[in-house]
Amino acid sequence: MILNFHPTFAVFGSLSLAKSKGALGAIIIGGAPLDAIPYIFLWEGVEGWRDRLPALMVNNDDGNYLKSLCSKKLTVRLVEDVRTEDASSNMVIGELPGMSEEAILVGTHTDSTFTGAVDNAGANAGLIGLAKHYAKTPRGKRGKTMVFAGWTGHEAAFLGANKFAQMHKDILEKTAVFIMLDGFGSKGYYNQADGGVVETGTDEKRGLFISDNLVLIPPVIEAALKYRLLPAAYVSARALPVSDLGPFIRAGIPSIMIIGKPVWYHTVYDTIDKLTPDQLERSLKAHIHVIDELHRIPASKIKEADGKLKDIKEFVTRKPGAAPPSGHFTVTPNPVPEGCPAIFHITVFTAPESVVLEVEWDFGDGATSTSLIGVHAYQKPGTYRATLKVTDSNGNTVTAKRTVRVTRKNR
């Protein structure tokens, strides 16, 4: 997933920092479009939640109004009514025997917030579509056993995926590849600076998350190009194991996730009009393309290739005359106090005939990064010129620049 609005409070550890400074509560401005309020996701996990700083999230308009009140002394009363109870949940697991016991595990989370059309009903439909397709495929053409699994608890700090990995070590032991289905397809949207939203006319941008596996990268890129899952960018699933990839990456299982979510996800606006049957169908066909290849590749070869990627640019195939990519980014905050981290976040990119393979950041002070989301702290006040360089699968490159102002930190 390439995030449309980034949880800066989580990246900066804002709640823990505020509590250590004596704060009694916190109000987070969500950054979602219009009047939507995304819920507070527990990135740190659910353990110890009782000891955390009470917090609530508000939309942009309400947040800006509250900030305007802070120019003078203000008394705020924050009351949270928290009710807890035990609850049970279920996992759904289905198996299609293949020509070997080595397995392709296809997983998805079946829980959602609000209406959850893109996140994650679309992917649930994808799981059912894949199961139906391969149930009709002769066993002789299924080189590996297929396991289809659905779990809840994703929206509660990934409880479901972690519990699945703990409970079903027998499945993990025979898994050659894990494929996570999340954000299966969506219309593309651009979040304007004034808070408005417009459709891009293309699919929502996707992240092709792969565990730096030399064998898995080619079929995923081929599928993305063949079925127009564009714009798309390669992302190391080892460096950024988002969604439910975490427990499988930690278990050393080669992993894939093709994911794209619009600015509406985790809000009341994640409704069925945000995706089309064509987008789901193309995504389904792309996954079938990848899985068909995985059935033909020996499990030992897949496992041996995992984590062996040294330079993603080795997958560049020159295509003279192909349209180049483009990219734009924001810096949060800007200005940024000296010594404090800033997030460098790609907001919009296009790649009409290719997959973005690499992003490179030059922060303008001698520091660089190849992480999809750059985080950097400037050590001296001043004005810096930050540069983003994007390289695609056709070998084209493009750069974008922004001025970053670093202020003297309040003592």
Short mmCIF file of C-alpha atoms in Angstrom, two decimals:
data_model
loop_
_atom_site.label_atom_id
_atom_site.label_comp_id
_atom_site.label_asym_id
_atom_site.label_seq_id
_atom_site.Cartn_x
_atom_site.Cartn_y
_atom_site.Cartn_z
CA MET A 1 0.00 0.00 0.00
CA ILE A 2 1.17 3.52 -0.85
CA LEU A 3 -0.46 5.62 1.83
CA ASN A 4 -2.61 8.62 0.93
CA PHE A 5 -2.49 10.14 4.39
CA HIS A 6 0.26 9.11 6.75
CA PRO A 7 -0.22 8.43 10.49
CA THR A 8 2.37 10.96 11.60
CA PHE A 9 1.38 10.60 15.25
CA ALA A 10 2.36 6.92 15.07
CA VAL A 11 5.63 7.53 13.20
CA PHE A 12 6.68 10.28 15.60
CA GLY A 13 5.53 8.42 18.72
CA SER A 14 3.50 11.50 19.58
CA LEU A 15 1.23 9.91 22.18
CA SER A 16 4.10 8.42 24.19
CA LEU A 17 6.04 11.68 23.96
CA ALA A 18 3.05 13.73 25.07
CA LYS A 19 2.44 11.44 28.04
CA SER A 20 6.10 11.67 29.07
CA LYS A 21 5.76 15.48 29.05
CA GLY A 22 2.78 15.35 31.38
CA ALA A 23 -0.13 15.48 28.93
CA LEU A 24 -3.41 14.07 30.20
CA GLY A 25 -4.95 13.47 26.77
CA ALA A 26 -4.45 14.08 23.05
CA ILE A 27 -6.48 15.21 20.05
CA ILE A 28 -5.29 13.97 16.65
CA ILE A 29 -6.20 15.71 13.39
CA GLY A 30 -6.91 12.84 11.00
CA GLY A 31 -5.97 14.40 7.66
CA ALA A 32 -8.64 12.45 5.76
CA PRO A 33 -10.62 14.25 3.03
CA LEU A 34 -13.87 16.12 3.51
CA ASP A 35 -15.32 15.58 7.00
CA ALA A 36 -14.23 11.96 7.33
CA ILE A 37 -12.72 10.74 10.58
CA PRO A 38 -10.47 7.68 10.26
CA TYR A 39 -10.33 5.61 13.39
CA ILE A 40 -7.17 5.41 15.50
CA PHE A 41 -5.32 2.26 14.50
CA LEU A 42 -3.20 0.67 17.23
CA TRP A 43 0.05 0.33 15.30
CA GLU A 44 1.91 -0.67 18.48
CA GLY A 45 -0.45 -3.58 19.16
CA VAL A 46 -3.24 -3.90 21.69
CA GLU A 47 -1.12 -4.95 24.65
CA GLY A 48 -0.83 -2.28 27.31
CA TRP A 49 -3.60 -0.13 25.86
CA ARG A 50 -4.95 0.68 29.32
CA ASP A 51 -1.74 2.56 30.14
CA ARG A 52 -1.73 4.68 27.01
CA LEU A 53 -2.64 8.32 26.75
CA PRO A 54 -6.39 8.84 26.12
CA ALA A 55 -6.83 10.22 22.61
CA LEU A 56 -9.47 10.99 20.02
CA MET A 57 -9.28 11.82 16.32
CA VAL A 58 -11.10 14.71 14.63
CA ASN A 59 -11.40 15.82 11.02
CA ASN A 60 -9.47 18.66 9.39
CA ASP A 61 -12.08 21.37 9.87
CA ASP A 62 -12.64 20.61 13.53
CA GLY A 63 -8.90 20.21 14.08
CA ASN A 64 -8.09 23.56 12.52
CA TYR A 65 -10.80 25.21 14.62
CA LEU A 66 -9.36 23.72 17.80
CA LYS A 67 -5.88 24.89 16.82
CA SER A 68 -7.20 28.42 16.33
CA LEU A 69 -8.37 28.40 19.95
CA CYS A 70 -4.87 27.62 21.18
CA SER A 71 -3.68 31.20 20.71
CA LYS A 72 -4.89 31.90 24.23
CA LYS A 73 -5.18 30.00 27.50
CA LEU A 74 -7.69 27.23 27.12
CA THR A 75 -9.26 24.63 29.39
CA VAL A 76 -10.21 21.35 27.72
CA ARG A 77 -12.21 18.51 29.19
CA LEU A 78 -11.74 15.14 27.47
CA VAL A 79 -13.95 12.25 28.54
CA GLU A 80 -13.61 8.76 27.08
CA ASP A 81 -16.14 6.04 27.79
CA VAL A 82 -14.36 2.72 27.20
CA ARG A 83 -16.25 -0.54 27.47
CA THR A 84 -14.59 -3.91 27.05
CA GLU A 85 -15.92 -7.43 26.92
CA ASP A 86 -14.76 -10.84 25.83
CA ALA A 87 -15.71 -11.85 22.31
CA SER A 88 -15.07 -14.84 20.10
CA SER A 89 -14.09 -14.82 16.45
CA ASN A 90 -13.57 -17.41 13.75
CA MET A 91 -11.15 -18.17 10.95
CA VAL A 92 -12.18 -19.71 7.64
CA ILE A 93 -9.72 -22.18 6.11
CA GLY A 94 -10.17 -24.18 2.91
CA GLU A 95 -7.71 -26.52 1.19
CA LEU A 96 -7.35 -27.70 -2.41
CA PRO A 97 -4.92 -30.63 -2.67
CA GLY A 98 -2.30 -30.32 -5.39
CA MET A 99 0.43 -32.51 -6.85
CA SER A 100 2.62 -31.84 -3.80
CA GLU A 101 2.10 -30.97 -0.15
CA GLU A 102 4.08 -27.75 -0.58
CA ALA A 103 1.45 -25.03 -0.35
CA ILE A 104 0.49 -21.65 -1.73
CA LEU A 105 -1.27 -19.88 1.15
CA VAL A 106 -3.73 -17.17 0.10
CA GLY A 107 -4.97 -15.06 3.00
CA THR A 108 -7.22 -12.08 3.60
CA HIS A 109 -8.76 -10.24 6.52
CA THR A 110 -12.55 -10.46 6.69
CA ASP A 111 -13.14 -7.60 9.14
CA SER A 112 -13.61 -3.98 8.17
CA THR A 113 -14.27 -0.58 9.65
CA PHE A 114 -17.43 1.23 8.59
CA THR A 115 -18.77 -0.15 5.27
CA GLY A 116 -15.37 -1.42 4.10
CA ALA A 117 -16.05 -1.91 0.38
CA VAL A 118 -12.43 -1.55 -0.74
CA ASP A 119 -11.02 -2.49 2.66
CA ASN A 120 -11.74 -5.32 2.58
CA ALA A 121 -14.84 -6.67 0.83
CA GLY A 122 -13.15 -6.41 -2.57
CA ALA A 123 -10.30 -8.66 -1.43
CA ASN A 124 -12.76 -11.08 0.17
CA ALA A 125 -14.43 -11.36 -3.24
CA GLY A 126 -10.97 -11.95 -4.70
CA LEU A 127 -10.34 -14.84 -2.31
CA ILE A 128 -13.65 -16.45 -3.26
CA GLY A 129 -12.93 -15.89 -6.96
CA LEU A 130 -9.51 -17.54 -6.71
CA ALA A 131 -10.93 -20.49 -4.77
CA LYS A 132 -13.67 -21.01 -7.37
CA HIS A 133 -11.20 -20.76 -10.26
CA TYR A 134 -8.73 -23.28 -8.88
CA ALA A 135 -11.48 -25.63 -7.70
CA LYS A 136 -12.37 -25.97 -11.40
CA THR A 137 -8.72 -26.44 -12.39
CA PRO A 138 -7.67 -30.11 -12.74
CA ARG A 139 -5.49 -31.25 -9.87
CA GLY A 140 -2.75 -32.19 -12.33
CA LYS A 141 -2.34 -28.50 -13.17
CA ARG A 142 -2.03 -27.50 -9.53
CA GLY A 143 1.60 -28.19 -8.79
CA LYS A 144 1.13 -27.23 -5.17
CA THR A 145 -1.61 -27.57 -2.58
CA MET A 146 -3.61 -24.37 -2.13
CA VAL A 147 -4.78 -23.10 1.25
CA PHE A 148 -7.32 -20.27 1.41
CA ALA A 149 -7.70 -18.50 4.75
CA GLY A 150 -9.75 -15.62 6.10
CA TRP A 151 -9.24 -14.11 9.56
CA THR A 152 -10.63 -11.24 11.55
CA GLY A 153 -8.77 -8.97 13.97
CA HIS A 154 -6.81 -7.12 11.30
CA GLU A 155 -8.34 -3.82 12.35
CA ALA A 156 -7.37 -4.58 15.93
CA ALA A 157 -3.60 -4.33 15.48
CA PHE A 158 -3.32 -7.44 13.27
CA LEU A 159 -4.52 -9.80 16.00
CA GLY A 160 -6.03 -12.22 13.48
CA ALA A 161 -2.96 -12.78 11.30
CA ASN A 162 -0.71 -13.17 14.34
CA LYS A 163 -3.12 -15.64 15.92
CA PHE A 164 -3.34 -17.59 12.64
CA ALA A 165 0.45 -17.88 12.50
CA GLN A 166 0.55 -19.07 16.13
CA MET A 167 -2.27 -21.60 15.76
CA HIS A 168 -1.38 -23.07 12.37
CA LYS A 169 2.33 -23.70 12.37
CA ASP A 170 1.57 -26.93 10.49
CA ILE A 171 0.32 -24.85 7.55
CA LEU A 172 3.24 -22.43 7.70
CA GLU A 173 5.75 -25.29 7.69
CA LYS A 174 4.57 -26.45 4.26
CA THR A 175 3.93 -22.98 2.80
CA ALA A 176 6.14 -22.11 -0.16
CA VAL A 177 4.55 -18.70 -0.77
CA PHE A 178 2.11 -16.49 1.13
CA ILE A 179 -0.14 -14.16 -0.87
CA MET A 180 -2.01 -11.50 1.09
CA LEU A 181 -5.19 -10.04 -0.43
CA ASP A 182 -5.95 -6.53 0.82
CA GLY A 183 -7.10 -3.46 -1.12
CA PHE A 184 -7.83 -5.63 -4.18
CA GLY A 185 -8.97 -2.83 -6.49
CA SER A 186 -10.19 0.77 -6.40
CA LYS A 187 -10.73 3.88 -8.43
CA GLY A 188 -7.87 6.36 -8.17
CA TYR A 189 -8.27 9.62 -6.30
CA TYR A 190 -6.19 12.72 -5.70
CA ASN A 191 -6.46 14.52 -2.38
CA GLN A 192 -6.25 18.25 -3.12
CA ALA A 193 -4.53 20.73 -0.85
CA ASP A 194 -7.85 22.37 0.05
CA GLY A 195 -9.27 19.05 1.26
CA GLY A 196 -11.24 18.31 -1.90
CA VAL A 197 -10.93 15.03 -3.78
CA VAL A 198 -10.97 14.34 -7.54
CA GLU A 199 -10.84 11.09 -9.48
CA THR A 200 -7.64 10.46 -11.44
CA GLY A 201 -9.37 8.41 -14.15
CA THR A 202 -7.03 5.48 -13.44
CA ASP A 203 -6.81 2.76 -10.82
CA GLU A 204 -5.68 3.75 -7.35
CA LYS A 205 -1.91 3.54 -7.11
CA ARG A 206 -0.68 0.14 -5.91
CA GLY A 207 2.24 -1.21 -4.00
CA LEU A 208 3.73 -4.49 -5.23
CA PHE A 209 5.01 -5.83 -1.92
CA ILE A 210 7.44 -8.73 -2.42
CA SER A 211 9.92 -10.23 0.04
CA ASP A 212 12.96 -9.26 -2.09
CA ASN A 213 12.58 -12.59 -3.90
CA LEU A 214 14.34 -12.95 -7.26
CA VAL A 215 11.84 -15.59 -8.44
CA LEU A 216 8.65 -13.82 -7.36
CA ILE A 217 9.41 -10.36 -8.76
CA PRO A 218 9.16 -11.17 -12.52
CA PRO A 219 5.67 -12.74 -12.55
CA VAL A 220 4.25 -9.99 -10.32
CA ILE A 221 5.61 -7.22 -12.57
CA GLU A 222 4.40 -9.12 -15.66
CA ALA A 223 0.91 -9.45 -14.18
CA ALA A 224 0.73 -5.78 -13.16
CA LEU A 225 1.64 -4.67 -16.68
CA LYS A 226 -0.50 -7.24 -18.51
CA TYR A 227 -3.66 -6.45 -16.54
CA ARG A 228 -2.98 -2.71 -16.13
CA LEU A 229 -2.72 -2.65 -12.36
CA LEU A 230 -1.17 0.78 -12.78
CA PRO A 231 0.25 2.99 -11.47
CA ALA A 232 2.27 0.59 -9.33
CA ALA A 233 5.55 0.59 -7.45
CA TYR A 234 7.76 -2.20 -6.12
CA VAL A 235 8.06 -2.21 -2.33
CA SER A 236 10.25 -4.46 -0.21
CA ALA A 237 7.92 -6.49 2.01
CA ARG A 238 10.90 -7.20 4.25
CA ALA A 239 11.58 -3.52 4.83
CA LEU A 240 7.90 -2.58 5.10
CA PRO A 241 5.76 -5.60 6.13
CA VAL A 242 2.45 -3.74 6.19
CA SER A 243 -1.08 -5.12 6.42
CA ASP A 244 -0.94 -8.76 7.58
CA LEU A 245 2.47 -9.55 6.07
CA GLY A 246 4.30 -9.21 9.40
CA PRO A 247 3.98 -12.69 10.97
CA PHE A 248 4.70 -14.42 7.66
CA ILE A 249 7.76 -12.30 6.90
CA ARG A 250 9.05 -12.96 10.42
CA ALA A 251 8.53 -16.68 9.82
CA GLY A 252 10.76 -16.48 6.74
CA ILE A 253 7.99 -17.25 4.25
CA PRO A 254 8.32 -15.78 0.73
CA SER A 255 5.47 -13.28 0.46
CA ILE A 256 3.50 -11.19 -2.04
CA MET A 257 0.86 -8.51 -1.68
CA ILE A 258 -0.58 -6.31 -4.45
CA ILE A 259 -2.46 -3.56 -2.66
CA GLY A 260 -4.08 -0.22 -3.40
CA LYS A 261 -6.38 1.81 -1.16
CA PRO A 262 -7.86 5.25 -1.86
CA VAL A 263 -8.08 8.28 0.39
CA TRP A 264 -11.44 6.99 1.63
CA TYR A 265 -10.26 3.85 3.36
CA HIS A 266 -10.91 3.56 7.11
CA THR A 267 -13.72 6.13 6.75
CA VAL A 268 -17.49 6.07 6.20
CA TYR A 269 -16.84 6.85 2.52
CA ASP A 270 -15.33 3.42 1.76
CA THR A 271 -18.44 2.41 -0.17
CA ILE A 272 -19.15 0.21 -3.18
CA ASP A 273 -19.06 3.12 -5.65
CA LYS A 274 -15.31 3.47 -5.01
CA LEU A 275 -14.47 0.35 -7.06
CA THR A 276 -15.65 -1.20 -10.31
CA PRO A 277 -16.23 -4.81 -11.47
CA ASP A 278 -13.53 -4.27 -14.12
CA GLN A 279 -10.94 -3.38 -11.47
CA LEU A 280 -11.75 -6.48 -9.43
CA GLU A 281 -11.72 -8.69 -12.53
CA ARG A 282 -8.32 -7.42 -13.70
CA SER A 283 -6.89 -7.86 -10.21
CA LEU A 284 -8.26 -11.42 -10.07
CA LYS A 285 -6.72 -12.27 -13.45
CA ALA A 286 -3.40 -10.77 -12.38
CA HIS A 287 -3.33 -12.96 -9.27
CA ILE A 288 -4.21 -16.03 -11.36
CA HIS A 289 -1.29 -15.16 -13.67
CA VAL A 290 1.08 -15.07 -10.69
CA ILE A 291 -0.29 -18.21 -9.02
CA ASP A 292 -0.13 -20.21 -12.27
CA GLU A 293 3.58 -19.38 -12.42
CA LEU A 294 4.06 -20.36 -8.78
CA HIS A 295 2.53 -23.78 -9.45
CA ARG A 296 5.24 -24.37 -12.06
CA ILE A 297 8.22 -23.18 -10.00
CA PRO A 298 9.71 -25.69 -7.52
CA ALA A 299 9.17 -24.66 -3.90
CA SER A 300 12.88 -25.09 -3.18
CA LYS A 301 13.75 -22.55 -5.88
CA ILE A 302 11.28 -20.02 -4.46
CA LYS A 303 12.63 -20.41 -0.93
CA GLU A 304 16.28 -20.19 -2.03
CA ALA A 305 15.60 -16.91 -3.85
CA ASP A 306 13.94 -15.19 -0.92
CA GLY A 307 15.67 -12.09 0.39
CA LYS A 308 18.41 -12.38 -2.24
CA LEU A 309 17.60 -9.17 -4.10
CA LYS A 310 20.63 -6.87 -4.23
CA ASP A 311 19.58 -4.27 -6.80
CA ILE A 312 16.00 -3.95 -8.05
CA LYS A 313 17.32 -2.21 -11.16
CA GLU A 314 18.42 -5.59 -12.51
CA PHE A 315 14.77 -6.01 -13.49
CA VAL A 316 14.88 -3.00 -15.82
CA THR A 317 13.94 -3.88 -19.41
CA ARG A 318 14.76 -1.02 -21.76
CA LYS A 319 11.79 0.18 -23.83
CA PRO A 320 12.75 3.18 -25.98
CA GLY A 321 9.97 5.70 -26.44
CA ALA A 322 7.91 4.52 -23.47
CA ALA A 323 6.19 7.20 -21.43
CA PRO A 324 8.29 8.09 -18.36
CA PRO A 325 6.96 8.08 -14.80
CA SER A 326 6.28 11.19 -12.74
CA GLY A 327 6.19 11.78 -9.02
CA HIS A 328 5.36 14.43 -6.44
CA PHE A 329 5.85 14.48 -2.69
CA THR A 330 5.09 16.38 0.47
CA VAL A 331 7.18 17.04 3.57
CA THR A 332 5.51 16.87 6.98
CA PRO A 333 5.99 19.12 8.86
CA ASN A 334 7.39 21.94 6.77
CA PRO A 335 8.93 24.05 8.28
CA VAL A 336 10.51 21.43 10.52
CA PRO A 337 12.39 22.19 13.76
CA GLU A 338 16.05 21.23 13.77
CA GLY A 339 16.67 17.73 15.11
CA CYS A 340 13.03 16.68 14.66
CA PRO A 341 12.09 14.03 12.08
CA ALA A 342 10.17 14.97 8.95
CA ILE A 343 8.26 12.55 6.73
CA PHE A 344 8.91 12.62 2.97
CA HIS A 345 5.80 11.11 1.45
CA ILE A 346 4.98 10.46 -2.24
CA THR A 347 1.48 11.86 -2.76
CA VAL A 348 1.01 11.35 -6.50
CA PHE A 349 2.88 9.37 -9.12
CA THR A 350 2.14 8.14 -12.62
CA ALA A 351 3.67 5.31 -14.63
CA PRO A 352 1.36 4.58 -17.58
CA GLU A 353 3.56 1.93 -19.22
CA SER A 354 5.77 0.66 -16.43
CA VAL A 355 6.22 -0.25 -12.79
CA VAL A 356 8.20 2.07 -10.54
CA LEU A 357 11.13 0.01 -9.28
CA GLU A 358 13.04 2.39 -7.06
CA VAL A 359 12.71 5.71 -5.29
CA GLU A 360 15.77 7.60 -4.08
CA TRP A 361 15.72 10.53 -1.67
CA ASP A 362 18.39 13.21 -1.43
CA PHE A 363 17.53 15.38 1.56
CA GLY A 364 19.87 18.18 0.53
CA ASP A 365 22.19 17.95 3.54
CA GLY A 366 24.26 14.99 2.38
CA ALA A 367 21.85 12.34 3.68
CA THR A 368 20.03 9.96 1.33
CA SER A 369 17.53 7.10 1.51
CA THR A 370 15.92 4.49 -0.75
CA SER A 371 12.95 3.88 1.54
CA LEU A 372 9.52 4.39 -0.03
CA ILE A 373 8.63 6.75 2.81
CA GLY A 374 11.58 8.88 3.84
CA VAL A 375 12.06 9.96 7.45
CA HIS A 376 14.87 12.42 8.13
CA ALA A 377 15.95 14.89 10.83
CA TYR A 378 17.96 17.96 9.83
CA GLN A 379 20.57 18.93 12.39
CA LYS A 380 20.99 22.60 11.46
CA PRO A 381 18.54 25.42 10.70
CA GLY A 382 18.46 26.59 7.10
CA THR A 383 16.85 26.07 3.72
CA TYR A 384 17.40 22.74 1.97
CA ARG A 385 16.44 21.41 -1.45
CA ALA A 386 15.11 17.84 -1.19
CA THR A 387 15.03 15.67 -4.31
CA LEU A 388 13.00 12.58 -5.18
CA LYS A 389 14.31 10.38 -8.01
CA VAL A 390 12.04 7.69 -9.48
CA THR A 391 13.28 4.84 -11.72
CA ASP A 392 10.83 2.61 -13.61
CA SER A 393 10.97 -0.87 -15.18
CA ASN A 394 11.71 0.65 -18.59
CA GLY A 395 14.82 2.36 -17.27
CA ASN A 396 13.33 5.86 -17.33
CA THR A 397 14.03 8.25 -14.47
CA VAL A 398 12.36 11.44 -13.30
CA THR A 399 13.04 13.82 -10.42
CA ALA A 400 10.93 16.11 -8.26
CA LYS A 401 12.19 18.77 -5.85
CA ARG A 402 10.82 20.63 -2.83
CA THR A 403 12.23 23.29 -0.55
CA VAL A 404 12.45 22.31 3.12
CA ARG A 405 12.80 25.03 5.73
CA VAL A 406 14.41 24.04 9.00
CA THR A 407 13.82 26.33 11.96
CA ARG A 408 15.69 26.68 15.21
CA LYS A 409 14.18 24.40 17.83
CA ASN A 410 12.49 26.07 20.76
CA ARG A 411 14.60 25.56 23.85
#
